[in-house]
PDB file of C-alpha atoms in Angstrom:
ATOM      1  CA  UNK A   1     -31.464  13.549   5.812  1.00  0.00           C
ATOM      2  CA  UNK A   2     -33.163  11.505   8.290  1.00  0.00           C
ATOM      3  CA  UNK A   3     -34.657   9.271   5.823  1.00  0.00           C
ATOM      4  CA  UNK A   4     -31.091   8.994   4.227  1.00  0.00           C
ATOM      5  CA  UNK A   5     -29.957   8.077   7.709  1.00  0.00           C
ATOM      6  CA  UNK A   6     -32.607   5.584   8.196  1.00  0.00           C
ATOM      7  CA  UNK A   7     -31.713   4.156   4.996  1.00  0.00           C
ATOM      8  CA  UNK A   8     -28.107   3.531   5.721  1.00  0.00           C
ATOM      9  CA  UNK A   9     -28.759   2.024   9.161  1.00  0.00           C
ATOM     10  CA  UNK A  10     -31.301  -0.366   7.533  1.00  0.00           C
ATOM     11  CA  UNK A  11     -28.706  -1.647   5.056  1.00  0.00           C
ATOM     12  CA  UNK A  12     -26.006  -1.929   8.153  1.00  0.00           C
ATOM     13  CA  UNK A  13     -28.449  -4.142   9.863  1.00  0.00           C
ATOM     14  CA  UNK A  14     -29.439  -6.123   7.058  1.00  0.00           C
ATOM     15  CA  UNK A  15     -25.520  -7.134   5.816  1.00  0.00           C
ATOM     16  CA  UNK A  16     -24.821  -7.975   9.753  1.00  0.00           C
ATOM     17  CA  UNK A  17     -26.339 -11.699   9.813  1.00  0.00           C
ATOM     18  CA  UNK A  18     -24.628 -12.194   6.182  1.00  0.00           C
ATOM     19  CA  UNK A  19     -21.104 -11.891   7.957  1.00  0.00           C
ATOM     20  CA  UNK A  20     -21.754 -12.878  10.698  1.00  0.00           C
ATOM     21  CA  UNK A  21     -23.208 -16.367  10.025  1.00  0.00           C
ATOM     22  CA  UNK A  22     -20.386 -18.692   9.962  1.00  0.00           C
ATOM     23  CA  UNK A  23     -19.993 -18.294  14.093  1.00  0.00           C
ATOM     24  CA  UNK A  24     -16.026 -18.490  13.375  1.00  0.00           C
ATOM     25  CA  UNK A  25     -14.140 -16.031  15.593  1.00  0.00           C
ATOM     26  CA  UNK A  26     -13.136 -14.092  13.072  1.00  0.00           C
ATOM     27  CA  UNK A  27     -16.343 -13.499  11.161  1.00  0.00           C
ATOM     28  CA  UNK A  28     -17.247 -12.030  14.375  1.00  0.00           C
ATOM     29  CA  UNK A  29     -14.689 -10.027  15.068  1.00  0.00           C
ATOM     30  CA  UNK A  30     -14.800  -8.886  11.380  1.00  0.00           C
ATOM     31  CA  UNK A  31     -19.031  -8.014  12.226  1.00  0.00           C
ATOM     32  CA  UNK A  32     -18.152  -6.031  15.046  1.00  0.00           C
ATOM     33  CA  UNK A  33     -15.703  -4.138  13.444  1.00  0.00           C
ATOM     34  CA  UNK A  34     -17.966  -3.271  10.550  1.00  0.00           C
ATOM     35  CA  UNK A  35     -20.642  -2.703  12.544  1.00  0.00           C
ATOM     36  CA  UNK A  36     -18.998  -0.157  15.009  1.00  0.00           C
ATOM     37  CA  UNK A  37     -17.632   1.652  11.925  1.00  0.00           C
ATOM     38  CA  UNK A  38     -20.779   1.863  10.358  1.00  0.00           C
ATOM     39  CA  UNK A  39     -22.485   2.993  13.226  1.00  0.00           C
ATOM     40  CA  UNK A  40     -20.190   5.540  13.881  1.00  0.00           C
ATOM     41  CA  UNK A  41     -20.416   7.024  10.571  1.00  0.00           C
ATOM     42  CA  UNK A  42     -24.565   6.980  10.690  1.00  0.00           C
ATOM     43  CA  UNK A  43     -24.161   8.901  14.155  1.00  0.00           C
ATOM     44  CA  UNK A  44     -22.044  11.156  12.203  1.00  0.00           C
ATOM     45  CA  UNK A  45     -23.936  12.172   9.474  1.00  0.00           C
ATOM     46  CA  UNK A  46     -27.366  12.584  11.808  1.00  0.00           C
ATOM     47  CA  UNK A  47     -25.090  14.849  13.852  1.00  0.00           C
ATOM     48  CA  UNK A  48     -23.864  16.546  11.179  1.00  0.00           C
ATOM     49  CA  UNK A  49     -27.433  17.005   9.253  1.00  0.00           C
ATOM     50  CA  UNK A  50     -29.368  18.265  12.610  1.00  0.00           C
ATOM     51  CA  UNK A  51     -26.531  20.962  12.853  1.00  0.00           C
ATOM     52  CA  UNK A  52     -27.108  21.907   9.270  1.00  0.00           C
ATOM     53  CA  UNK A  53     -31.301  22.084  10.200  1.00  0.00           C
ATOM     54  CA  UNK A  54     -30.176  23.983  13.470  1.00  0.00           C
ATOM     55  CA  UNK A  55     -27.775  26.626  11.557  1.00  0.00           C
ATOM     56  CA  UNK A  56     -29.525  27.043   8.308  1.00  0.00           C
ATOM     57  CA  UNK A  57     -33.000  25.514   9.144  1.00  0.00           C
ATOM     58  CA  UNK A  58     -32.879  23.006   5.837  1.00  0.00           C
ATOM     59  CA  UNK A  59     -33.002  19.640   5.936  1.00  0.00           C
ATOM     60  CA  UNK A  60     -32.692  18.780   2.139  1.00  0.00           C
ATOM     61  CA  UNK A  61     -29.697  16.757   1.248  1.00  0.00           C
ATOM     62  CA  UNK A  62     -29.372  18.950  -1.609  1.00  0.00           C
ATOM     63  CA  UNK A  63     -29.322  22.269   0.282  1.00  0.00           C
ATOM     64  CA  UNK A  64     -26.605  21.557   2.746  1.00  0.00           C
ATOM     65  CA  UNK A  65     -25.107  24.573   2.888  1.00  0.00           C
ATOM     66  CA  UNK A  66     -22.834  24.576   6.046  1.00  0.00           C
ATOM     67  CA  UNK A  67     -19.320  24.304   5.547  1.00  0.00           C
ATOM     68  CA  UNK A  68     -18.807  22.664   9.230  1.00  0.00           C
ATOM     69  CA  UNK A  69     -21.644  20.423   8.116  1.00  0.00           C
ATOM     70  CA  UNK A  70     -20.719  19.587   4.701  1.00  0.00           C
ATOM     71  CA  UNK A  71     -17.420  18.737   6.157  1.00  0.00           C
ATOM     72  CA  UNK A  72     -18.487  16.117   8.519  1.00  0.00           C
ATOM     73  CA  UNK A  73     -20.904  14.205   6.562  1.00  0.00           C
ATOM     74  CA  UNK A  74     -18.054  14.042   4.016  1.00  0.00           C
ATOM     75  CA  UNK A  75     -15.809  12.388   6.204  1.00  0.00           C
ATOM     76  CA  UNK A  76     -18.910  10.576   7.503  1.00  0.00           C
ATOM     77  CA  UNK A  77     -19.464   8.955   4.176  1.00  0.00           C
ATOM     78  CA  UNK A  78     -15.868   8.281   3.523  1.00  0.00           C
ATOM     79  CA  UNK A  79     -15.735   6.195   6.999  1.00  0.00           C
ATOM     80  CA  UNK A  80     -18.849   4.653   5.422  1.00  0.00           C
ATOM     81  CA  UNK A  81     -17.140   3.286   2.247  1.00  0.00           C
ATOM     82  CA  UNK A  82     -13.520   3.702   3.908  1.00  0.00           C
ATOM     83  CA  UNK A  83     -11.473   5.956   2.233  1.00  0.00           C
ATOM     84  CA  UNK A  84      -7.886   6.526   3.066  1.00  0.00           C
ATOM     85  CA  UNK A  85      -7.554   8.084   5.929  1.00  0.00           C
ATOM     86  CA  UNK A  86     -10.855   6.201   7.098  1.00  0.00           C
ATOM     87  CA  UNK A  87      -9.750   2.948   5.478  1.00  0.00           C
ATOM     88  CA  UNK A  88      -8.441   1.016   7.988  1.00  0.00           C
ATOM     89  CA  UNK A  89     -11.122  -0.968   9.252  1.00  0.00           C
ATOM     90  CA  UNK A  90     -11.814  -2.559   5.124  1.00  0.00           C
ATOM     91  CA  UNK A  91      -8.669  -4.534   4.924  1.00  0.00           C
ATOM     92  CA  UNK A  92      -9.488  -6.421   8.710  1.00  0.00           C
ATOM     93  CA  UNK A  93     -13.361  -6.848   7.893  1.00  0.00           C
ATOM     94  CA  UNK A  94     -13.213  -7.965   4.335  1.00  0.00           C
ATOM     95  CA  UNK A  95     -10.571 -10.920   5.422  1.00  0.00           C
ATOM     96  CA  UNK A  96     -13.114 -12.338   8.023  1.00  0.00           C
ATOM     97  CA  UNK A  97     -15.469 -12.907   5.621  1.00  0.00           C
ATOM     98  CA  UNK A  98     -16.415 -15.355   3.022  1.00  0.00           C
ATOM     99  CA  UNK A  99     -15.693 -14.419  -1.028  1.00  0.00           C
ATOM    100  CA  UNK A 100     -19.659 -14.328  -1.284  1.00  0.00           C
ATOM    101  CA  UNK A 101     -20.367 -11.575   1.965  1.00  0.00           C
ATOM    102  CA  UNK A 102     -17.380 -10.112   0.525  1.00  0.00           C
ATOM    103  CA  UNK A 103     -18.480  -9.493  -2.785  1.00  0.00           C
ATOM    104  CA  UNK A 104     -21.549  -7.611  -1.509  1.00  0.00           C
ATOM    105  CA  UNK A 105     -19.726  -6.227   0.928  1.00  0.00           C
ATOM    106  CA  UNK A 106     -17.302  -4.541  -2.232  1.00  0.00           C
ATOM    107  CA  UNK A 107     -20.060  -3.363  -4.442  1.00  0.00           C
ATOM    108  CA  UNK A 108     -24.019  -2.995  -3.124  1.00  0.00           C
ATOM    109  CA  UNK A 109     -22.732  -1.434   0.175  1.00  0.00           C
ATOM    110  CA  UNK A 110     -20.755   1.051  -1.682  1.00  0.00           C
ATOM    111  CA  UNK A 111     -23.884   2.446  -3.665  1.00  0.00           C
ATOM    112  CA  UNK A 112     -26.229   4.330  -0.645  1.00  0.00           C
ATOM    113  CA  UNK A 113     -22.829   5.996   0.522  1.00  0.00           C
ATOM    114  CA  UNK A 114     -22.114   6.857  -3.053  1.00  0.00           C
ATOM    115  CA  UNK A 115     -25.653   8.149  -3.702  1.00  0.00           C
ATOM    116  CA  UNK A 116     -25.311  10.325  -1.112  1.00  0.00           C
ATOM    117  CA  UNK A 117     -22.063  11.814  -2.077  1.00  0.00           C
ATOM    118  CA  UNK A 118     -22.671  12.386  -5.461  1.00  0.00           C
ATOM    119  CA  UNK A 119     -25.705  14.490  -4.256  1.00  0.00           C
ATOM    120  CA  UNK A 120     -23.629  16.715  -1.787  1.00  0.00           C
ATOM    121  CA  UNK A 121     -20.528  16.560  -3.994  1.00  0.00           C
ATOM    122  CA  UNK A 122     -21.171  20.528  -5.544  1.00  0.00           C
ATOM    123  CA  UNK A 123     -21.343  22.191  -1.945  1.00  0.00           C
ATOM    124  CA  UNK A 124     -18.374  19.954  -0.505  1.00  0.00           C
ATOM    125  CA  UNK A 125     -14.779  21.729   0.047  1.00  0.00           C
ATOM    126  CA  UNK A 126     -12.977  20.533  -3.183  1.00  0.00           C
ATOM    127  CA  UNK A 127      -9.962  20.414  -0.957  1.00  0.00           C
ATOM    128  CA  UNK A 128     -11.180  18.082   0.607  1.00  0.00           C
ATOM    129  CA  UNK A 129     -12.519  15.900  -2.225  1.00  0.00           C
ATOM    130  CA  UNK A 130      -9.130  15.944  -3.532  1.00  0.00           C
ATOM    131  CA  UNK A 131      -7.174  15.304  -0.587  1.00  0.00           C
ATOM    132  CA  UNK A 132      -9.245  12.348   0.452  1.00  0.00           C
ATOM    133  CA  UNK A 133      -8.909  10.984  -3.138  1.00  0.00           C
ATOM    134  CA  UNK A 134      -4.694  10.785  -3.622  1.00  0.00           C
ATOM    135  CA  UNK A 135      -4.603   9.595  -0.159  1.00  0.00           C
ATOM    136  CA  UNK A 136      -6.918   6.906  -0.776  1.00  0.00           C
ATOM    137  CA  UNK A 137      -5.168   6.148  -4.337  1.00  0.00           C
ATOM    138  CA  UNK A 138      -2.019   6.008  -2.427  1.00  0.00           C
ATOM    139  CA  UNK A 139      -2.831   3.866   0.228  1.00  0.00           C
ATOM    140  CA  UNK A 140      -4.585   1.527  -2.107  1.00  0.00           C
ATOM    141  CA  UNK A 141      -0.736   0.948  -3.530  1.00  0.00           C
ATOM    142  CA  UNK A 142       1.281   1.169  -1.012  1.00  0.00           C
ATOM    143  CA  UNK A 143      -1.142  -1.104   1.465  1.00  0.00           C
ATOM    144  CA  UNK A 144      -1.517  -4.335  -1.497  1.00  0.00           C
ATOM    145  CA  UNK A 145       2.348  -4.430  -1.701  1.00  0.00           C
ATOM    146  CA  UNK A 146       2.757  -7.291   0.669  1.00  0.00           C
ATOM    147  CA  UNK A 147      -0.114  -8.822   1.014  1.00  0.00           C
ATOM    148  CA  UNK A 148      -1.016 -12.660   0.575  1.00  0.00           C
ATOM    149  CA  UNK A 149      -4.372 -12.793   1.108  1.00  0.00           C
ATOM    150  CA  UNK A 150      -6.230 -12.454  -2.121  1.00  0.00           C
ATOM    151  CA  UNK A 151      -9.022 -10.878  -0.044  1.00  0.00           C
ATOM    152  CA  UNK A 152      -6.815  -7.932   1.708  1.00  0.00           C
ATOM    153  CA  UNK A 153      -5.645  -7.350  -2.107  1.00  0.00           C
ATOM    154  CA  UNK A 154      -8.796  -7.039  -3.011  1.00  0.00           C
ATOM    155  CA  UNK A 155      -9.885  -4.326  -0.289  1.00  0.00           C
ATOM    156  CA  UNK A 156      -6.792  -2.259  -0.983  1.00  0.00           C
ATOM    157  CA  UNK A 157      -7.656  -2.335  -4.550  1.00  0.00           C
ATOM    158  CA  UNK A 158     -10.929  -1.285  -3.491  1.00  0.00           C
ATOM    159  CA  UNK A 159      -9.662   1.749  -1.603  1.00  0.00           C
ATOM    160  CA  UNK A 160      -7.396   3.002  -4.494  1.00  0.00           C
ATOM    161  CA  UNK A 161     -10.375   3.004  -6.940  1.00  0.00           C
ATOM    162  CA  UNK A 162     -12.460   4.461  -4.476  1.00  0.00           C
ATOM    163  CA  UNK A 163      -9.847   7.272  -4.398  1.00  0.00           C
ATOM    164  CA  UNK A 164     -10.105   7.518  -8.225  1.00  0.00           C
ATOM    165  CA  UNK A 165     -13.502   8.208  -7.935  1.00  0.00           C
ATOM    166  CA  UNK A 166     -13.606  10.773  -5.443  1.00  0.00           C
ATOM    167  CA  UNK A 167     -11.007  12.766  -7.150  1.00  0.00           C
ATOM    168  CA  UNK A 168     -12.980  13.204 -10.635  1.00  0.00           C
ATOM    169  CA  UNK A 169     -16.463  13.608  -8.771  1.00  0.00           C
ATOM    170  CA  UNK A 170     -16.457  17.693  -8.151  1.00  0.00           C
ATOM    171  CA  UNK A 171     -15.490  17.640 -11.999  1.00  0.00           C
ATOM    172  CA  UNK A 172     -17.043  15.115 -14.265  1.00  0.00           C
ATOM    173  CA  UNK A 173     -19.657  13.060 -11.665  1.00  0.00           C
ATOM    174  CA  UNK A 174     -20.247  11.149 -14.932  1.00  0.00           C
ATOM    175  CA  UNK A 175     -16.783   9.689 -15.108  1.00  0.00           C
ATOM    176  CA  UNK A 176     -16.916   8.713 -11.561  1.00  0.00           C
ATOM    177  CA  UNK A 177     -20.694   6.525 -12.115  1.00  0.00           C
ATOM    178  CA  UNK A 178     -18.597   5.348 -15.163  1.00  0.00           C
ATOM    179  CA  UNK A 179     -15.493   4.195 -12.857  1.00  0.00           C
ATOM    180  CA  UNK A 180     -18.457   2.945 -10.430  1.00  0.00           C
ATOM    181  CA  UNK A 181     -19.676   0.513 -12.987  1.00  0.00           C
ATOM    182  CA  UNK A 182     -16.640  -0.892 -14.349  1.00  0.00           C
ATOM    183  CA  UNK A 183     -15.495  -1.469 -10.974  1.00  0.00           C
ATOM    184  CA  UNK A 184     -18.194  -3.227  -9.540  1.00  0.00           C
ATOM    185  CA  UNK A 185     -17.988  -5.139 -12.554  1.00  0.00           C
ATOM    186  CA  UNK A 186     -14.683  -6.185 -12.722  1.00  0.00           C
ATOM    187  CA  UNK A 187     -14.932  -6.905  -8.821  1.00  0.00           C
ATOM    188  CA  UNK A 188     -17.607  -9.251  -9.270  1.00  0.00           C
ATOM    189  CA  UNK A 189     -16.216 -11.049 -12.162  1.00  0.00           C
ATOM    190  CA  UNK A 190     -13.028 -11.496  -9.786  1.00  0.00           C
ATOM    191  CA  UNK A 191     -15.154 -12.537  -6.290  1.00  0.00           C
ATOM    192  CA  UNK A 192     -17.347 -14.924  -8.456  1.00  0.00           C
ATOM    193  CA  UNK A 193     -14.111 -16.428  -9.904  1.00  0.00           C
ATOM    194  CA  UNK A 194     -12.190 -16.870  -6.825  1.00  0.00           C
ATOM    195  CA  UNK A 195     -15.039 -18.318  -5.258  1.00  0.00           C
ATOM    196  CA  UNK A 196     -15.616 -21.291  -7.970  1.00  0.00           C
ATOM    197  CA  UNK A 197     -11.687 -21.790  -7.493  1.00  0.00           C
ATOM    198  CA  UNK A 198     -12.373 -21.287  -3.320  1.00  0.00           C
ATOM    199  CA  UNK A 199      -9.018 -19.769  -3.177  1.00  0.00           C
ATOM    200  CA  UNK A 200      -8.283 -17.000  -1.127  1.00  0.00           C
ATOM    201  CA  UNK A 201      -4.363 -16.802  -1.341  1.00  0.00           C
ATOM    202  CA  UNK A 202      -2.182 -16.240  -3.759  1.00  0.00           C
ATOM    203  CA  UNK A 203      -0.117 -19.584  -3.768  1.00  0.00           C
ATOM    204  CA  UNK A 204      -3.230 -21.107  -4.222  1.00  0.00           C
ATOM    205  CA  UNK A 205      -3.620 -19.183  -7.562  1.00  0.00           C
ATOM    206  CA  UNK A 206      -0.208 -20.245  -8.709  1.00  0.00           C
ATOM    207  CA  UNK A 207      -1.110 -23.980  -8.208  1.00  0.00           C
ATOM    208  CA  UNK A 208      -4.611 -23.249 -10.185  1.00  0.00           C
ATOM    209  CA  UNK A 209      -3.717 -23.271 -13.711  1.00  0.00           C
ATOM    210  CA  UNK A 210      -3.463 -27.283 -14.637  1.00  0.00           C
ATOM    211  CA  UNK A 211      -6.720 -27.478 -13.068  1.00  0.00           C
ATOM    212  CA  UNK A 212      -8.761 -24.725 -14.500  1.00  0.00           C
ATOM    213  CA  UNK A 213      -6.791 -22.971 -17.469  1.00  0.00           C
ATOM    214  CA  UNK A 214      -9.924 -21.128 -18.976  1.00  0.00           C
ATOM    215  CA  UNK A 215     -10.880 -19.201 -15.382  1.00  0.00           C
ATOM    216  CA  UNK A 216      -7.231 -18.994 -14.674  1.00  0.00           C
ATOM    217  CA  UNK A 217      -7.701 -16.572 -17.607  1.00  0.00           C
ATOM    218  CA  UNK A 218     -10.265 -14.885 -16.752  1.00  0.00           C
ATOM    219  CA  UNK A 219      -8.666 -14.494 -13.188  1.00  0.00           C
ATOM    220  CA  UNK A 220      -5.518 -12.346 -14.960  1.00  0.00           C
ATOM    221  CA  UNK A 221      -7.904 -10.774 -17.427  1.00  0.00           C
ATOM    222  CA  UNK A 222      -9.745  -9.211 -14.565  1.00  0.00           C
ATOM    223  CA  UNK A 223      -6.930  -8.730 -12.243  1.00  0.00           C
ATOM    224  CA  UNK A 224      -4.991  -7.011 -15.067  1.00  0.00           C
ATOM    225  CA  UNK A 225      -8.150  -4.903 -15.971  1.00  0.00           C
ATOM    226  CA  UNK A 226      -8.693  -3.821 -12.397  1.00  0.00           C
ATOM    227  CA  UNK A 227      -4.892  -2.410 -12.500  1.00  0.00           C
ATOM    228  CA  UNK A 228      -5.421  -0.628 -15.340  1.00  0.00           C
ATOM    229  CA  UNK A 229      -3.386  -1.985 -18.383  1.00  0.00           C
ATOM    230  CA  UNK A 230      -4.064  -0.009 -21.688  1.00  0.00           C
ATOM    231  CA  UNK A 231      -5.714  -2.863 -24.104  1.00  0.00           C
ATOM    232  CA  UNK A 232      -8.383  -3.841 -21.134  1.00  0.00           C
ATOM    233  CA  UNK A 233     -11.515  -2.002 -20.185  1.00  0.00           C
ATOM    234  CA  UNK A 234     -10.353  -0.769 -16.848  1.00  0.00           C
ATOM    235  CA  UNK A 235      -7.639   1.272 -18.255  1.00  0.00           C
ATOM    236  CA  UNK A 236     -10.385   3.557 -20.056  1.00  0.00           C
ATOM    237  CA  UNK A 237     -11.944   5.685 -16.740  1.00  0.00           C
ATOM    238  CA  UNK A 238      -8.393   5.995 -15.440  1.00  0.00           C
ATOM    239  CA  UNK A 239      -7.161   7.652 -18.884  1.00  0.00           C
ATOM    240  CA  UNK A 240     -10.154   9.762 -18.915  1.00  0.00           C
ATOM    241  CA  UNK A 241     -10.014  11.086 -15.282  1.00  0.00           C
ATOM    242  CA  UNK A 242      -6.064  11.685 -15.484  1.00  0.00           C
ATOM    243  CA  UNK A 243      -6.922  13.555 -19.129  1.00  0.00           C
ATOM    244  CA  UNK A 244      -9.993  15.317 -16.871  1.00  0.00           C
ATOM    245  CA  UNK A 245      -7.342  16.045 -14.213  1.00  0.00           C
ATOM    246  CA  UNK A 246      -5.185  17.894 -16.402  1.00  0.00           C
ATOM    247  CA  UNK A 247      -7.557  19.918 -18.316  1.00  0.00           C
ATOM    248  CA  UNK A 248      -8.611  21.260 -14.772  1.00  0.00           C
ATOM    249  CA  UNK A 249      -5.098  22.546 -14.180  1.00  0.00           C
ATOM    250  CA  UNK A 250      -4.034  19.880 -11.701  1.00  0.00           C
ATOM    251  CA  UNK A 251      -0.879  18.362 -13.533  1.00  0.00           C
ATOM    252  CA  UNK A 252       0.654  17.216  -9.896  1.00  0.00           C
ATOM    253  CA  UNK A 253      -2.602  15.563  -8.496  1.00  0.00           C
ATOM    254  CA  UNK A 254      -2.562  14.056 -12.171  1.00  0.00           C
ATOM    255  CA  UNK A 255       0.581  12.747 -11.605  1.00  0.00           C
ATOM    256  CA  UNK A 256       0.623  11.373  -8.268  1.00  0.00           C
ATOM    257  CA  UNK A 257      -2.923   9.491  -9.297  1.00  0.00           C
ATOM    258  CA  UNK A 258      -0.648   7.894 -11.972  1.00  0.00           C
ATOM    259  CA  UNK A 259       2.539   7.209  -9.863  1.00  0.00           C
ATOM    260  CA  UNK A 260      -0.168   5.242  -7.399  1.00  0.00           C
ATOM    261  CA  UNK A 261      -1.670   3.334 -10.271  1.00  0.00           C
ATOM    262  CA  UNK A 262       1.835   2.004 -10.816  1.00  0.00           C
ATOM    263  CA  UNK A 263       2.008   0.644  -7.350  1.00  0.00           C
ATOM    264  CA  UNK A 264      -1.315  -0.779  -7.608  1.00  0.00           C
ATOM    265  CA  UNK A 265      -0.016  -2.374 -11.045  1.00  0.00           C
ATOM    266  CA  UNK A 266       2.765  -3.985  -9.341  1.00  0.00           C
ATOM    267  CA  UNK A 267       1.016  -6.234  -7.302  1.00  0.00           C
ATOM    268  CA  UNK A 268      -1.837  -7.190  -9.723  1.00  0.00           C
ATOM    269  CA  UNK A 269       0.608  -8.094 -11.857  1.00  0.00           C
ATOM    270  CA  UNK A 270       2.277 -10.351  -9.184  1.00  0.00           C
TER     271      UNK A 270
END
């Protein structure tokens, strides 16, 4: 645990200069907010793992065994990649940066956290899992509805699939390293795009198609796949977790997952 810790802290400190080097007042602001958040949740999950030594005298990541413990570092890690109800700080950071801190912001940070919660995943409260996971699939929708800025839509989108992920990972942890990868995909594909266009609103979009028709494409493609439409590749881990989701008995969770995707589809579609 305290090499996980030192781990996390290290990648914190490293992303810091990346956001914060454009000296605007808002990249700032946006680097202190991430940074207090992240610091936070590091100062949680040392907390949480000396209790764990101090109960049950086992510092193994894979041996934490105490529900109080288990608990915290959970809600650590979700404040770590912000999951709904720990989300709010992603929407406010991610618009103070540039598409290019963004983008690494949206997929390499997300990977330590991840690692770690795959690993403690089997001993977690699968309340809990679950709970965090149609919150964050809600929020995801209801959060993107009126947003401009192509980067806010972007972090929203990026809590609803986080939300996805959490809910499948105390079944099939396969599906959600599936999910993982086609999200970090698709994100990249649309950061990279957006950033050859240098648009970051949507108006900006709507003027972009005499200009460059073929990444105009690409833009809708990817938009369209992150939503989840049936012919494109980010439909696929959505069918499987809902199909997942109801083979475990959970027709309701199933169903609010795919009322939420629906509001996410709404404004990709816009």
């Amino acid at each position: 645990w305290i090499l996980a810790w030192m781990g996390l802290e290290i990648n914190t400190m490293a992303i810091i200069p990346l956001m914060a080097q454009q000296h605007h007042p808002r990249a700032t602001e946006a680097t202190t907010k991430y940074f207090l958040t992240q610091a936070t949740a590091a100062a949680m999950i040392l907390f949480a793992s000396t209790m764990n030594a101090w109960t049950m005298g086992d510092w193994n990541i894979n041996q934490i065994s105490h529900p109080l413990a288990t608990t915290t570092v959970t809600l650590a890690l979700a404040l770590k990649i912000g999951l709904a109800p720990m989300h709010f700080w992603l929407p406010e950071v991610l618009q103070g940066l540039n598409l290019t801190t963004g983008l690494v912001l949206s997929t390499w940070q997300k990977l330590a956290p991840f690692a770690l919660i795959l690993q403690i995943s089997q001993n977690t409260n699968p309340a809990l899992l679950t709970t965090l996971g149609v919150m964050s699939a809600l929020v995801g929708g209801w959060g993107g509805l009126n947003q401009t800025q192509l980067r806010k839509l972007l972090a929203y989108s990026s809590i609803a699939h986080l939300g996805w992920m959490i809910i499948i990972l105390q079944f099939m942890p396969a599906l959600t390293l599936l999910n993982l990868t086609i999200y970090i995909t698709m994100t990249s594909t649309m950061f990279l795009s957006l950033k050859i266009m240098t648009s970051t609103k949507i108006n900006s979009l709507a003027l972009a198609w005499p200009k460059t028709p073929t990444l105009t494409t690409l833009i809708m493609l990817s938009l369209l796949s992150l939503g989840g439409l049936p012919p494109l590749t980010g439909f696929m881990p959505k069918w499987l977790i809902l199909q997942e989701l109801a083979k475990q008995d959970l027709p309701i969770t199933a169903t609010i997952m795919a009322m939420s995707a629906l509001l996410s589809l709404f404004f990709y579609l816009r």
